């Protein structure tokens, strides 16, 4: 009886303490295909992003933040805390005509936050499966959803066109929860912003808020017109000579304005000081290619959908009133958001994930809990990238045309640019932080941080470099800390590092849930459902899935690599096994063919 009494008293004390802990609201904002060079905090004055910049100067800038190279891969990694290779969502993003999504066995971030008492809302892009109702956001942990389910939509008609084999499917792709919205008008960026402001204004402040805002901008439109900007943003970018680049810049200006308006709405609701605001891009820009948006990843190499830094190294900013502003140089991966945000919410992160809890590192200025990460994998095209400490390795077949510095022609100006400091200080975010939070903006410190963030000022870009482009015969190795522009190949000079990192890639390659070629399901045609991209399959409906053999590892093995494995793992038998490896028979090669290509 006495112990029962103690248990009841202890439970009441714990419940009282937990109620006294104020959980932060979480507003997570995602840009789509935003280039490294297209936020002015990185040093370029061509496209001004004052609200993003102010948030960065007053917050924590994750200067070595890595995402995946394409949208579905990065979004699935964010919501599950797992590498996309484990989910089968790596490589090509989920097509509008494809039956597939994040496996239903996976629990997503919003459901963990629901358990912690949060109300959960998703605005904007999904692209994690829509062929069945069970794949949709409101079936995966979000209380509400207002947005689109495919990869991109027209910014004014909210329709998506999927072209293939000379044909096309087309239909409306704008939903409130699971219901199509056919009476909306305006530019999509403004619509998403208005919805965010409405959620903030109507939020019950007695509960913590999780608002995930996935903007379409500045991704190319999903209809037949690719670059669509809010009309009132065009004049702000009139100095840009390249007309398509000017339209892209308008989309970025609209995105930046949205962030300022959301910050203002949080202040108006008097919850800004306890709101954790995060801003990232899902991957780099597309200066070339099928989804070309005329963004720029300079001075980084490459385009979205490739293993170069321009595709996978992204802007990332974390702001909370209690977090000391800083440039944080630790490694942070998109999978880290789930355990980090669950920890911020007072919960316990799940085991068996790839993500690392970085909450203490961010809030207490500790070293990163992460030292290595699988960067990106595309088993259909046959390449992979991995980072370990200062080193990054890329193997496989990567096309040369998209492996250089892209978008130099976009940088031309026809008029003088606006003065950076006046644009910065006149922004909505600057006004809110000064008037509401009484934060003083030190221009000297701002310019000091901006200079430290500018990779261009510290590294020279030249198309005359003898660029390393990997093949199945030989890969590329870079000291990415000292050489973020990926100019100097160390493959031949550091063979032990190469062997160690290649073996690690083989380990991950063996765990791939193979990505199948997109199979077009004719039943997905929106014309069969009033020209709406609604689910076309029942949750329990069985559909034959294409079977794919395990993909071959995209690098031929050398005896030296196997020798390194023996030396590092079987030191006691090194001499005996060395002689055996050098004389091994064809049967041994066949046994390891699943992991090694010869």
C-alpha positions as MATLAB code, in Angstrom:
seq = 'XXXXXXXXXXXXXXXXXXXXXXXXXXXXXXXXXXXXXXXXXXXXXXXXXXXXXXXXXXXXXXXXXXXXXXXXXXXXXXXXXXXXXXXXXXXXXXXXXXXXXXXXXXXXXXXXXXXXXXXXXXXXXXXXXXXXXXXXXXXXXXXXXXXXXXXXXXXXXXXXXXXXXXXXXXXXXXXXXXXXXXXXXXXXXXXXXXXXXXXXXXXXXXXXXXXXXXXXXXXXXXXXXXXXXXXXXXXXXXXXXXXXXXXXXXXXXXXXXXXXXXXXXXXXXXXXXXXXXXXXXXXXXXXXXXXXXXXXXXXXXXXXXXXXXXXXXXXXXXXXXXXXXXXXXXXXXXXXXXXXXXXXXXXXXXXXXXXXXXXXXXXXXXXXXXXXXXXXXXXXXXXXXXXXXXXXXXXXXXXXXXXXXXXXXXXXXXXXXXXXXXXXXXXXXXXXXXXXXXXXXXXXXXXXXXXXXXXXXXXXXXXXXXXXXXXXXXXXXXXXXXXXXXXXXXXXXXXXXXXXXXXXXXXXXXXXXXXXXXXXXXXXXXXXXXXXXXXXXXXXXXXXXXXXXXXXXXXXXXXXXXXXXXXXXXXXXXXXXXXXXXXXXXXXXXXXXXXXXX';
ca = [
       0.000    0.000    0.000;
       2.816    2.345    0.959;
       4.660    1.661   -2.317;
       1.466    2.233   -4.290;
       1.111    5.611   -2.568;
       4.732    6.510   -3.448;
       4.148    5.481   -7.061;
       1.049    7.713   -7.354;
       2.873   10.688   -5.786;
       5.866   10.143   -8.082;
       3.640   10.006  -11.155;
       1.901   13.238  -10.166;
       5.269   14.965   -9.665;
       6.539   13.789  -13.056;
       3.346   14.909  -14.765;
       3.584   18.313  -13.091;
       7.212   18.710  -14.168;
       6.416   17.694  -17.752;
       3.601   20.216  -17.874;
       6.010   22.949  -16.699;
       8.394   22.232  -19.586;
       7.412   24.524  -22.427;
       7.858   22.695  -25.695;
       8.934   24.876  -28.610;
       6.663   25.429  -31.557;
       8.327   24.147  -34.725;
       7.997   25.877  -38.090;
       9.958   24.005  -40.750;
      10.209   25.792  -44.124;
      11.523   23.993  -47.221;
      12.467   25.626  -50.514;
      12.404   23.513  -53.681;
      15.511   23.481  -55.916;
      17.056   26.620  -54.397;
      20.648   27.184  -55.510;
      23.576   27.788  -53.171;
      24.330   31.107  -54.901;
      20.700   32.269  -54.788;
      20.582   33.341  -51.145;
      22.417   36.594  -50.566;
      23.796   35.464  -47.212;
      26.302   33.410  -49.240;
      27.783   36.575  -50.731;
      25.995   37.273  -54.000;
      24.128   40.575  -54.428;
      22.285   39.460  -57.565;
      19.228   37.995  -55.787;
      18.464   39.588  -52.436;
      16.982   37.388  -49.708;
      16.909   39.762  -46.716;
      14.426   37.801  -44.580;
      16.361   34.549  -44.971;
      19.606   36.420  -44.290;
      18.335   38.134  -41.125;
      17.113   34.796  -39.816;
      20.576   33.386  -40.503;
      22.538   36.241  -38.935;
      20.384   36.037  -35.795;
      20.297   32.238  -35.785;
      22.532   29.234  -36.401;
      23.775   28.668  -39.942;
      24.571   25.015  -40.672;
      27.478   25.592  -43.033;
      28.040   21.900  -43.768;
      24.451   20.771  -44.187;
      23.845   17.897  -46.605;
      20.614   16.775  -48.145;
      20.035   14.297  -50.980;
      20.249   15.159  -54.665;
      16.516   14.896  -55.534;
      13.227   15.751  -53.852;
      11.652   12.423  -52.894;
      14.967   11.114  -51.568;
      15.593   14.150  -49.353;
      11.992   14.457  -48.120;
      11.705   10.763  -47.264;
      15.026   10.932  -45.402;
      13.838   13.971  -43.453;
      10.552   12.419  -42.372;
      11.920    8.941  -41.521;
      15.443    9.637  -40.296;
      16.667    6.933  -42.673;
      18.804    6.935  -45.783;
      16.630    6.793  -48.877;
      18.341    3.568  -50.039;
      16.614    1.716  -47.213;
      13.189    2.944  -48.366;
      13.577    2.516  -52.130;
      13.049    6.271  -52.530;
      16.558    7.148  -53.710;
      17.393    8.215  -57.263;
      14.485    9.372  -59.413;
      11.671   11.031  -57.485;
       8.272    9.346  -57.354;
       6.421   10.015  -60.609;
       2.822   11.196  -60.720;
       1.849    8.030  -62.623;
       3.675    5.649  -60.294;
       2.238    3.371  -57.626;
       4.596    3.854  -54.725;
       5.512    5.882  -51.675;
       7.374    5.812  -48.404;
       6.754    2.259  -47.123;
       3.751    2.126  -44.814;
       5.873    0.268  -42.290;
       7.771    3.502  -41.680;
       6.695    5.951  -39.013;
       7.136    9.611  -39.967;
       8.247   12.648  -37.973;
       4.777   14.210  -37.516;
       3.456   11.096  -35.783;
       6.239   11.308  -33.178;
       5.382   14.957  -32.598;
       1.697   14.074  -32.285;
       2.668   11.734  -29.448;
       4.446   14.697  -27.834;
       1.212   16.692  -27.914;
       1.800   18.729  -31.066;
      -0.791   19.744  -33.620;
       0.710   18.919  -37.004;
       0.130   20.689  -40.328;
       1.650   20.285  -43.788;
       1.449   22.975  -46.456;
       2.701   22.691  -50.024;
       4.570   19.828  -51.614;
       4.343   16.148  -50.625;
       5.718   13.812  -53.376;
       6.022   10.841  -51.041;
       3.256    8.800  -52.628;
      -0.336    9.466  -53.675;
      -1.479    6.390  -55.595;
      -3.311    5.139  -52.474;
      -5.013    7.055  -49.699;
      -2.742    5.409  -47.126;
       0.260    7.200  -48.668;
      -1.242   10.681  -48.219;
      -0.088   13.161  -45.534;
      -3.193   12.872  -43.342;
      -2.603    9.104  -43.181;
       1.041    9.595  -42.145;
       0.791   11.821  -39.064;
      -0.376   15.227  -40.260;
      -3.616   16.558  -38.766;
      -4.171   18.778  -41.809;
      -2.791   19.147  -45.319;
      -3.179   21.891  -47.902;
      -1.027   21.486  -50.988;
      -0.067   19.246  -53.881;
       1.011   15.618  -54.047;
       3.120   15.424  -57.239;
       6.540   16.919  -57.886;
       5.434   20.281  -59.282;
       2.363   22.231  -60.354;
       1.487   25.279  -62.403;
       1.724   28.259  -60.017;
      -1.602   29.742  -61.177;
      -3.774   26.821  -62.316;
      -2.360   24.270  -59.799;
      -2.364   21.566  -62.455;
       0.313   19.001  -63.117;
       1.239   17.657  -66.555;
       3.054   14.316  -66.742;
       4.571   13.675  -70.169;
       5.824   10.295  -71.395;
       6.300    8.485  -74.706;
       4.759   11.332  -76.680;
       1.643   11.372  -74.490;
       0.607   13.311  -71.410;
      -1.680   13.014  -68.408;
      -2.888   16.255  -66.841;
      -5.146   17.375  -64.022;
      -5.666   19.476  -60.918;
      -3.241   18.908  -58.060;
      -4.333   21.053  -55.130;
      -5.951   19.492  -52.078;
      -7.307   20.393  -48.679;
      -6.678   17.227  -46.708;
      -7.938   14.679  -49.284;
     -10.420   16.919  -51.092;
      -9.552   18.700  -54.362;
      -9.627   22.508  -54.263;
     -11.071   23.928  -57.480;
     -11.987   27.455  -56.380;
      -8.567   28.862  -55.492;
      -6.958   31.856  -57.226;
      -3.594   33.561  -56.972;
       0.088   32.640  -57.082;
       0.895   29.402  -55.266;
       3.628   30.919  -53.084;
       1.180   33.536  -51.797;
      -1.521   30.896  -51.255;
       0.798   28.703  -49.160;
       1.887   31.764  -47.178;
      -1.704   32.815  -46.493;
      -2.541   29.300  -45.336;
       0.459   29.335  -42.977;
      -0.578   32.682  -41.507;
      -4.137   31.408  -41.007;
      -2.916   28.306  -39.163;
      -0.708   30.440  -36.908;
      -3.536   32.889  -36.132;
      -5.986   30.091  -35.334;
      -3.543   27.990  -33.335;
      -4.449   27.047  -29.771;
      -1.389   28.329  -27.896;
      -2.015   25.818  -25.108;
      -0.626   23.167  -27.459;
       2.717   23.165  -29.262;
       2.579   23.748  -33.030;
       4.390   21.832  -35.772;
       3.928   23.597  -39.098;
       5.801   22.139  -42.084;
       5.794   24.520  -45.056;
       7.066   22.950  -48.301;
       7.095   25.708  -50.888;
       6.972   24.913  -54.596;
       9.313   27.837  -55.286;
      11.669   28.115  -56.957;
      11.104   24.755  -58.699;
      10.030   25.006  -62.330;
       6.259   24.909  -62.761;
       4.588   21.569  -63.348;
       2.360   22.706  -66.201;
       3.488   23.879  -69.623;
       4.869   27.223  -68.341;
       7.959   26.656  -66.216;
       8.917   30.044  -64.740;
       6.040   31.812  -63.016;
       6.719   34.581  -60.549;
       4.410   36.783  -58.490;
       3.947   39.857  -60.677;
       5.009   42.304  -57.971;
       8.439   40.665  -57.594;
       9.641   41.347  -61.134;
      10.757   44.945  -60.609;
      12.901   43.942  -57.627;
      15.081   41.927  -60.022;
      15.092   44.255  -63.011;
      18.882   44.542  -62.795;
      19.370   40.930  -63.964;
      20.211   40.723  -67.685;
      19.177   37.109  -68.355;
      15.376   37.166  -68.753;
      14.759   33.610  -67.514;
      17.097   34.173  -64.579;
      15.106   37.328  -63.778;
      11.900   35.276  -63.539;
      13.619   32.703  -61.346;
      14.842   35.529  -59.112;
      11.250   36.741  -58.768;
      10.258   33.295  -57.500;
      13.046   33.476  -54.907;
      11.951   36.987  -53.907;
       8.414   35.679  -53.356;
       9.803   32.810  -51.270;
      11.862   35.192  -49.137;
       8.890   37.501  -48.639;
       6.844   34.504  -47.478;
       9.386   33.760  -44.754;
       9.226   37.359  -43.546;
       5.426   37.210  -43.426;
       5.442   33.948  -41.473;
       7.888   35.405  -38.937;
       5.621   38.463  -38.592;
       2.561   36.248  -38.068;
       4.345   34.343  -35.280;
       5.200   37.666  -33.625;
       1.612   38.897  -34.006;
       0.356   35.712  -32.304;
       2.955   36.328  -29.561;
       4.568   32.902  -29.978;
       7.712   33.867  -31.904;
      10.007   33.822  -28.865;
       9.246   30.129  -28.302;
       9.199   29.015  -31.920;
      11.974   27.021  -33.507;
      12.180   28.122  -37.162;
      14.136   26.039  -39.646;
      14.822   26.887  -43.273;
      16.413   24.505  -45.808;
      16.280   23.588  -49.470;
      15.455   20.030  -50.492;
      18.431   19.984  -52.897;
      20.379   22.264  -55.215;
      19.142   24.216  -58.221;
      18.713   23.000  -61.796;
      20.733   25.345  -64.026;
      20.335   22.723  -66.780;
      18.189   19.664  -67.413;
      14.546   18.653  -67.708;
      13.498   20.680  -64.654;
      15.755   23.648  -65.464;
      14.835   26.630  -63.317;
      17.886   28.835  -64.082;
      19.096   28.682  -60.495;
      22.791   28.771  -59.665;
      24.817   26.522  -57.375;
      28.034   28.440  -57.984;
      30.737   28.249  -56.893;
      29.859   24.603  -56.271;
      29.935   22.016  -59.034;
      27.006   20.344  -60.718;
      23.221   20.396  -60.809;
      20.424   18.682  -58.866;
      20.235   14.936  -59.350;
      24.021   14.482  -59.296;
      26.557   13.630  -56.562;
      28.418   16.981  -56.695;
      28.270   19.568  -53.903;
      25.986   21.810  -55.955;
      23.251   19.175  -55.693;
      23.605   17.993  -52.101;
      25.088   20.845  -50.042;
      22.285   23.218  -49.114;
      21.429   26.334  -47.199;
      20.229   25.479  -43.678;
      19.314   27.886  -40.884;
      17.984   27.214  -37.381;
      16.539   30.052  -35.303;
      15.195   30.211  -31.781;
      15.317   33.162  -29.402;
      17.334   31.118  -26.896;
      19.968   29.830  -29.347;
      23.164   31.863  -29.616;
      23.754   33.088  -33.195;
      26.685   31.342  -34.880;
      28.091   29.757  -38.002;
      28.133   26.078  -37.091;
      30.656   24.049  -39.080;
      29.732   20.587  -37.891;
      28.380   17.935  -40.243;
      24.575   17.781  -40.353;
      22.531   15.477  -42.585;
      18.880   15.625  -43.598;
      18.239   12.372  -41.670;
      19.273   14.164  -38.465;
      16.128   16.296  -38.368;
      13.859   13.542  -37.044;
      15.877   12.636  -33.923;
      16.897   16.273  -33.379;
      13.344   17.637  -33.479;
      11.934   14.765  -31.438;
      14.560   15.583  -28.798;
      13.668   19.288  -28.990;
      10.052   18.288  -28.345;
      11.053   16.363  -25.238;
      10.601   12.962  -26.827;
      12.858    9.981  -27.352;
      14.149    9.325  -30.850;
      13.574    5.837  -32.274;
      16.393    3.368  -32.611;
      17.424    1.747  -35.882;
      17.617    4.968  -37.904;
      20.505    6.678  -39.668;
      19.808   10.140  -38.248;
      21.774   11.523  -35.308;
      20.355   13.665  -32.513;
      22.115   17.034  -32.870;
      19.953   19.037  -30.460;
      22.611   19.464  -27.773;
      25.225   20.226  -30.390;
      23.103   23.061  -31.787;
      21.871   24.524  -28.513;
      25.056   24.128  -26.462;
      27.604   24.821  -29.230;
      29.050   21.335  -29.006;
      30.848   19.440  -31.741;
      28.714   17.611  -34.258;
      27.605   14.146  -33.242;
      28.109   13.083  -36.870;
      31.478   12.309  -38.472;
      30.464   10.476  -41.652;
      27.433   10.063  -43.889;
      26.126    8.426  -47.012;
      25.626   11.422  -49.299;
      23.613   10.111  -52.229;
      23.088    6.968  -54.292;
      21.531    6.351  -57.703;
      21.597    2.642  -58.513;
      19.739    3.092  -61.822;
      22.346    5.460  -63.215;
      25.118    3.751  -61.295;
      26.873    6.173  -58.935;
      27.281    6.908  -55.238;
      28.944    9.430  -52.919;
      30.087    9.145  -49.315;
      31.756   11.473  -46.818;
      34.048   10.529  -43.944;
      35.551   13.389  -41.957;
      37.309   15.758  -44.342;
      37.057   13.394  -47.299;
      34.394   12.855  -49.927;
      34.413   10.039  -52.471;
      32.367    9.672  -55.660;
      32.250    6.487  -57.733;
      30.385    5.308  -60.815;
      29.295    6.815  -64.131;
      28.479   10.527  -63.895;
      28.002   12.480  -67.119;
      30.658   15.109  -67.810;
      28.299   17.816  -69.086;
      26.659   18.283  -65.667;
      29.861   17.811  -63.665;
      31.295   21.303  -64.199;
      30.470   24.771  -62.874;
      27.114   25.687  -64.357;
      25.286   28.993  -64.668;
      28.060   31.539  -65.180;
      26.017   33.094  -67.988;
      23.214   33.869  -65.518;
      25.364   36.331  -63.557;
      25.329   39.228  -66.043;
      23.747   42.496  -64.860;
      22.142   45.225  -66.962;
      21.583   47.706  -64.101;
      23.284   48.383  -60.751;
      22.206   46.101  -57.921;
      20.354   47.377  -54.882;
      22.365   48.271  -51.796;
      22.568   45.159  -49.624;
      22.428   46.774  -46.193;
      19.400   48.948  -46.987;
      17.535   45.943  -48.421;
      18.453   43.937  -45.344;
      17.375   46.528  -42.796;
      14.081   47.277  -44.533;
      12.955   43.641  -44.504;
      10.000   42.312  -42.515;
      12.241   40.011  -40.461;
      14.574   42.878  -39.511;
      11.611   44.960  -38.382;
      10.141   42.122  -36.293;
      13.417   41.158  -34.659;
      14.168   44.770  -33.767;
      10.725   45.943  -32.665;
       9.377   42.761  -31.069;
      12.470   40.938  -29.797;
      14.661   44.034  -29.332;
      17.508   42.399  -31.263;
      20.182   44.804  -32.412;
      21.561   44.182  -35.914;
      25.297   44.757  -35.907;
      26.230   45.501  -39.535;
      29.932   44.956  -38.900;
      29.212   41.488  -37.522;
      26.794   40.806  -40.380;
      29.394   41.573  -43.032;
      31.992   39.564  -41.125;
      29.682   36.514  -41.141;
      28.780   37.028  -44.789;
      32.432   37.041  -45.746;
      33.041   33.799  -43.808;
      30.088   32.158  -45.585;
      31.245   33.122  -49.066;
      32.971   30.161  -50.679;
      33.574   32.233  -53.810;
      35.833   34.701  -51.996;
      38.110   31.890  -50.781;
      38.257   29.612  -53.813;
      38.814   30.315  -57.479;
      36.448   29.025  -60.166;
      38.010   28.024  -63.442;
      36.709   25.881  -66.250;
      40.332   25.165  -67.114;
      40.749   22.685  -64.282;
      41.332   19.095  -65.317;
      38.173   18.006  -63.535;
      37.893   14.543  -62.112;
      34.768   12.813  -63.363;
      34.328    9.283  -61.991;
      33.975    6.162  -64.111;
      33.622    2.476  -63.276;
      37.388    2.216  -63.539;
      38.324    5.015  -61.155;
      36.514    7.402  -58.827;
      37.179   10.838  -57.360;
      38.432   11.671  -53.867;
      38.426   15.190  -52.459;
      39.410   16.826  -49.201;
      36.030   18.524  -49.200;
      36.765   20.654  -46.131;
      39.731   22.336  -47.806;
      38.405   21.936  -51.361;
      34.603   22.411  -51.392;
      34.705   23.238  -55.107;
      35.955   19.690  -55.854;
      38.950   20.738  -57.924;
      41.779   18.469  -56.751;
      41.480   14.706  -57.100;
      43.366   12.745  -54.401;
      42.374    9.275  -55.627;
      45.909    8.207  -56.599;
      47.747    9.931  -53.774;
      45.696    8.538  -50.859;
      45.054    4.867  -51.706;
      44.353    3.792  -48.122;
      41.653    6.441  -47.734;
      40.141    5.347  -51.060;
      40.073    1.694  -50.062;
      38.536    2.397  -46.668;
      35.793    4.596  -48.116;
      35.059    2.281  -51.047;
      34.591   -0.610  -48.638;
      32.174    1.514  -46.643;
      30.214    2.262  -49.816;
      30.095   -1.457  -50.591;
      28.598   -2.003  -47.144;
      25.791    0.458  -47.913;
      25.354   -0.802  -51.465;
      24.622   -4.287  -50.110;
      21.688   -2.797  -48.143;
      19.991   -1.053  -51.077;
      16.284   -1.530  -51.562;
      16.660   -1.307  -55.375;
      14.940    1.580  -57.154;
      12.885    0.233  -60.049;
      12.327    2.005  -63.319;
       9.150    4.066  -63.238;
       6.202    1.953  -64.350;
       3.398    4.075  -65.770;
       0.032    2.959  -64.433;
      -2.603    3.917  -66.989;
      -5.202    3.962  -64.218;
      -3.405    7.018  -62.806;
      -4.774    9.160  -65.682;
      -6.614   12.080  -63.979;
      -9.161   12.161  -66.826;
     -10.644    9.035  -65.219;
     -11.365   11.056  -62.053;
     -12.629   14.440  -63.252;
      -9.094   15.527  -64.185;
      -7.816   15.393  -60.607;
      -4.612   13.689  -59.409;
      -6.492   11.656  -56.794;
      -5.508    8.165  -55.560;
      -6.463    5.488  -58.085;
      -5.815    2.324  -56.099;
      -7.449    0.896  -52.997;
      -5.153    0.545  -50.009;
      -5.362   -3.252  -50.081;
      -5.319   -3.613  -53.865;
      -2.545   -5.892  -55.062;
      -0.448   -4.692  -58.004;
       2.421   -6.646  -59.500;
       5.694   -4.848  -58.842;
       8.597   -5.062  -61.268;
      11.362   -7.313  -59.995;
      14.868   -5.991  -60.349;
      18.124   -7.817  -59.857;
      20.440   -6.410  -57.232;
      22.370   -3.614  -58.923;
      26.055   -4.066  -59.612;
      28.452   -1.988  -57.543;
      29.595    0.877  -59.799;
      33.347    0.381  -59.396;
      35.606   -2.434  -60.455;
      37.525   -4.017  -57.616;
      41.310   -4.245  -57.462;
      43.332   -6.846  -55.606;
      44.712   -3.987  -53.530;
      41.243   -3.276  -52.189;
      40.777   -6.847  -51.019;
      44.289   -6.748  -49.583;
      43.320   -3.669  -47.572;
      40.250   -5.494  -46.237;
      42.393   -8.399  -45.129;
      45.017   -6.161  -43.550;
      42.436   -4.171  -41.636;
      40.114   -7.003  -40.575;
      42.283  -10.096  -40.337;
      45.663   -8.846  -39.150;
      46.543  -12.172  -37.542;
      46.209  -13.936  -40.870;
      47.547  -11.182  -43.110;
      50.548  -12.952  -44.585;
      48.727  -16.223  -45.255;
      45.637  -14.585  -46.674;
      47.665  -12.171  -48.813;
      49.127  -15.051  -50.779;
      45.657  -16.569  -51.093;
      44.057  -13.349  -52.386;
      46.731  -12.933  -55.049;
      46.059  -16.433  -56.358;
      42.306  -16.641  -55.784;
      40.266  -18.591  -58.289;
      37.326  -17.622  -60.471;
      34.931  -19.322  -58.076;
      35.821  -16.815  -55.373;
      35.142  -13.956  -57.766;
      31.710  -15.395  -58.556;
      30.861  -15.649  -54.872;
      31.488  -11.948  -54.299;
      30.058  -10.767  -57.624;
      26.981   -9.433  -55.848;
      29.135   -6.794  -54.202;
      32.106   -6.527  -56.516;
      32.230   -5.861  -60.279;
      35.294   -7.062  -62.181;
];
